[in-house]
Structures are given as C-alpha cells and as structure tokens.
Amino acid sequence: MDVSGHSLFLLQQLNVQREFGFLCDCTVAIGNVYFKAHRAVLAAFSNYFKMIFIHQSRNDCS
C-alpha cells in the first residue's frame, strides 16, 4: 500500500470497528438514533467534541 492510501485505509478500518461497536468508548444520540463512536476520532474532527471531552477529563480527575 502506498503512503497516500494509509489515511483512507485507517478511516475505513475505524468505521468497520465502529459498525461492530469494537473499541467504541462513547455513544452519540441524535434524537432517538444512537451511534457508537470513538472519542479520539470525534475529538480529532470536531472542536465541539474535543472541548466536551477535555471538560469531562478535567472533571474526572478532580
């Protein structure tokens, strides 16, 4: 596999894991629909989730 395909392969594999609920560490609810997710992926792609998880981590440590 060439280097340019690594990022796509990584995202595909993370999605497969998510679909099976493998290593998912949170659930996102949109209305009555629930999605298993990886916090690291959500935080990497969204400042909104990043700030939520930073705030939760600080509260968990105190």
Tab-separated table of N, CA and C in Angstrom:
chain	number	residue	atom	x	y	z
A	1	MET	N	0.857	-1.179	0.000
A	1	MET	CA	0.000	0.000	0.000
A	1	MET	C	0.896	1.232	0.000
A	2	ASP	N	0.577	2.175	-0.844
A	2	ASP	CA	1.353	3.409	-0.872
A	2	ASP	C	0.930	4.321	0.276
A	3	VAL	N	1.791	5.251	0.615
A	3	VAL	CA	1.565	6.136	1.761
A	3	VAL	C	0.285	6.947	1.600
A	4	SER	N	-0.033	7.353	0.385
A	4	SER	CA	-1.219	8.188	0.178
A	4	SER	C	-2.510	7.455	0.530
A	5	GLY	N	-2.492	6.136	0.540
A	5	GLY	CA	-3.690	5.370	0.870
A	5	GLY	C	-3.838	5.046	2.341
A	6	HIS	N	-2.821	5.344	3.144
A	6	HIS	CA	-2.868	4.990	4.564
A	6	HIS	C	-4.002	5.683	5.300
A	7	SER	N	-4.192	6.964	5.049
A	7	SER	CA	-5.235	7.693	5.782
A	7	SER	C	-6.620	7.156	5.436
A	8	LEU	N	-6.851	6.858	4.180
A	8	LEU	CA	-8.145	6.301	3.776
A	8	LEU	C	-8.350	4.926	4.398
A	9	PHE	N	-7.309	4.092	4.375
A	9	PHE	CA	-7.395	2.763	4.971
A	9	PHE	C	-7.689	2.864	6.466
A	10	LEU	N	-7.010	3.781	7.150
A	10	LEU	CA	-7.225	3.974	8.584
A	10	LEU	C	-8.670	4.358	8.871
A	11	LEU	N	-9.206	5.318	8.123
A	11	LEU	CA	-10.588	5.738	8.344
A	11	LEU	C	-11.570	4.609	8.037
A	12	GLN	N	-11.295	3.839	7.006
A	12	GLN	CA	-12.170	2.706	6.678
A	12	GLN	C	-12.171	1.680	7.806
A	13	GLN	N	-11.004	1.384	8.352
A	13	GLN	CA	-10.911	0.402	9.424
A	13	GLN	C	-11.565	0.906	10.706
A	14	LEU	N	-11.406	2.185	11.014
A	14	LEU	CA	-12.085	2.756	12.181
A	14	LEU	C	-13.599	2.679	12.009
A	15	ASN	N	-14.083	2.887	10.796
A	15	ASN	CA	-15.520	2.800	10.545
A	15	ASN	C	-16.018	1.369	10.700
A	16	VAL	N	-15.247	0.401	10.224
A	16	VAL	CA	-15.617	-1.009	10.403
A	16	VAL	C	-15.691	-1.331	11.892
A	17	GLN	N	-14.700	-0.875	12.651
A	17	GLN	CA	-14.720	-1.097	14.100
A	17	GLN	C	-15.963	-0.468	14.716
A	18	ARG	N	-16.274	0.744	14.293
A	18	ARG	CA	-17.445	1.448	14.826
A	18	ARG	C	-18.723	0.681	14.514
A	19	GLU	N	-18.835	0.180	13.288
A	19	GLU	CA	-20.033	-0.565	12.892
A	19	GLU	C	-20.254	-1.796	13.768
A	20	PHE	N	-19.180	-2.417	14.223
A	20	PHE	CA	-19.271	-3.592	15.096
A	20	PHE	C	-19.266	-3.220	16.575
A	21	GLY	N	-19.102	-1.928	16.871
A	21	GLY	CA	-19.035	-1.495	18.262
A	21	GLY	C	-17.723	-1.853	18.928
A	22	PHE	N	-16.721	-2.217	18.143
A	22	PHE	CA	-15.424	-2.651	18.654
A	22	PHE	C	-14.583	-1.447	19.064
A	23	LEU	N	-14.171	-1.420	20.317
A	23	LEU	CA	-13.346	-0.360	20.895
A	23	LEU	C	-14.040	1.004	20.928
A	24	CYS	N	-15.348	1.034	20.722
A	24	CYS	CA	-16.088	2.290	20.840
A	24	CYS	C	-16.168	2.655	22.319
A	25	ASP	N	-15.967	3.923	22.607
A	25	ASP	CA	-15.957	4.344	24.002
A	25	ASP	C	-16.974	5.432	24.308
A	26	CYS	N	-17.889	5.677	23.364
A	26	CYS	CA	-18.978	6.611	23.643
A	26	CYS	C	-20.125	6.342	22.672
A	27	THR	N	-21.261	6.936	22.976
A	27	THR	CA	-22.435	6.841	22.116
A	27	THR	C	-22.947	8.249	21.872
A	28	VAL	N	-23.180	8.572	20.614
A	28	VAL	CA	-23.729	9.871	20.227
A	28	VAL	C	-25.205	9.662	19.923
A	29	ALA	N	-26.058	10.456	20.569
A	29	ALA	CA	-27.503	10.365	20.346
A	29	ALA	C	-27.956	11.557	19.518
A	30	ILE	N	-28.673	11.264	18.447
A	30	ILE	CA	-29.299	12.299	17.623
A	30	ILE	C	-30.772	11.941	17.573
A	31	GLY	N	-31.542	12.660	18.378
A	31	GLY	CA	-32.940	12.294	18.540
A	31	GLY	C	-33.024	10.932	19.199
A	32	ASN	N	-33.749	10.026	18.563
A	32	ASN	CA	-33.879	8.659	19.074
A	32	ASN	C	-32.928	7.680	18.395
A	33	VAL	N	-31.948	8.201	17.668
A	33	VAL	CA	-30.981	7.359	16.965
A	33	VAL	C	-29.645	7.451	17.698
A	34	TYR	N	-29.032	6.290	17.947
A	34	TYR	CA	-27.785	6.225	18.706
A	34	TYR	C	-26.672	5.652	17.838
A	35	PHE	N	-25.509	6.293	17.911
A	35	PHE	CA	-24.342	5.873	17.148
A	35	PHE	C	-23.188	5.590	18.096
A	36	LYS	N	-22.623	4.387	18.021
A	36	LYS	CA	-21.396	4.091	18.748
A	36	LYS	C	-20.276	4.873	18.072
A	37	ALA	N	-19.306	5.327	18.862
A	37	ALA	CA	-18.241	6.148	18.291
A	37	ALA	C	-16.945	5.994	19.080
A	38	HIS	N	-15.881	6.477	18.471
A	38	HIS	CA	-14.567	6.539	19.102
A	38	HIS	C	-14.330	7.999	19.495
A	39	ARG	N	-14.119	8.255	20.782
A	39	ARG	CA	-13.907	9.636	21.237
A	39	ARG	C	-12.718	10.286	20.541
A	40	ALA	N	-11.652	9.536	20.325
A	40	ALA	CA	-10.462	10.105	19.680
A	40	ALA	C	-10.778	10.604	18.271
A	41	VAL	N	-11.606	9.854	17.540
A	41	VAL	CA	-11.967	10.264	16.182
A	41	VAL	C	-12.859	11.498	16.229
A	42	LEU	N	-13.854	11.497	17.114
A	42	LEU	CA	-14.729	12.664	17.235
A	42	LEU	C	-13.937	13.909	17.600
A	43	ALA	N	-13.024	13.790	18.559
A	43	ALA	CA	-12.229	14.938	19.001
A	43	ALA	C	-11.282	15.423	17.907
A	44	ALA	N	-10.766	14.503	17.103
A	44	ALA	CA	-9.847	14.886	16.033
A	44	ALA	C	-10.548	15.666	14.923
A	45	PHE	N	-11.815	15.378	14.708
A	45	PHE	CA	-12.541	16.009	13.611
A	45	PHE	C	-13.457	17.145	14.038
A	46	SER	N	-13.666	17.320	15.340
A	46	SER	CA	-14.643	18.306	15.793
A	46	SER	C	-14.173	19.014	17.059
A	47	ASN	N	-14.011	20.329	16.961
A	47	ASN	CA	-13.653	21.106	18.150
A	47	ASN	C	-14.748	21.033	19.206
A	48	TYR	N	-15.986	20.890	18.785
A	48	TYR	CA	-17.103	20.765	19.719
A	48	TYR	C	-16.897	19.549	20.621
A	49	PHE	N	-16.665	18.390	20.005
A	49	PHE	CA	-16.453	17.180	20.797
A	49	PHE	C	-15.143	17.252	21.574
A	50	LYS	N	-14.130	17.839	20.979
A	50	LYS	CA	-12.844	17.985	21.669
A	50	LYS	C	-13.025	18.728	22.984
A	51	MET	N	-13.757	19.828	22.965
A	51	MET	CA	-13.971	20.612	24.183
A	51	MET	C	-14.817	19.840	25.195
A	52	ILE	N	-15.803	19.109	24.740
A	52	ILE	CA	-16.614	18.287	25.651
A	52	ILE	C	-15.729	17.266	26.353
A	53	PHE	N	-14.887	16.573	25.598
A	53	PHE	CA	-14.053	15.526	26.187
A	53	PHE	C	-12.967	16.105	27.088
A	54	ILE	N	-12.421	17.261	26.737
A	54	ILE	CA	-11.443	17.921	27.614
A	54	ILE	C	-12.107	18.270	28.933
A	55	HIS	N	-13.311	18.830	28.864
A	55	HIS	CA	-14.034	19.211	30.084
A	55	HIS	C	-14.344	17.978	30.931
A	56	GLN	N	-14.783	16.897	30.299
A	56	GLN	CA	-15.075	15.659	31.034
A	56	GLN	C	-13.819	15.106	31.696
A	57	SER	N	-12.699	15.138	30.985
A	57	SER	CA	-11.447	14.611	31.530
A	57	SER	C	-11.018	15.392	32.758
A	58	ARG	N	-11.176	16.697	32.723
A	58	ARG	CA	-10.810	17.529	33.871
A	58	ARG	C	-11.695	17.213	35.064
A	59	ASN	N	-12.977	17.006	34.822
A	59	ASN	CA	-13.896	16.684	35.917
A	59	ASN	C	-13.623	15.294	36.478
A	60	ASP	N	-13.225	14.362	35.624
A	60	ASP	CA	-12.936	13.001	36.081
A	60	ASP	C	-11.698	12.951	36.967
A	61	CYS	N	-10.779	13.890	36.778
A	61	CYS	CA	-9.526	13.882	37.531
A	61	CYS	C	-9.650	14.567	38.883
A	62	SER	N	-10.689	15.344	39.081
A	62	SER	CA	-10.792	16.084	40.347
A	62	SER	C	-11.616	15.340	41.372
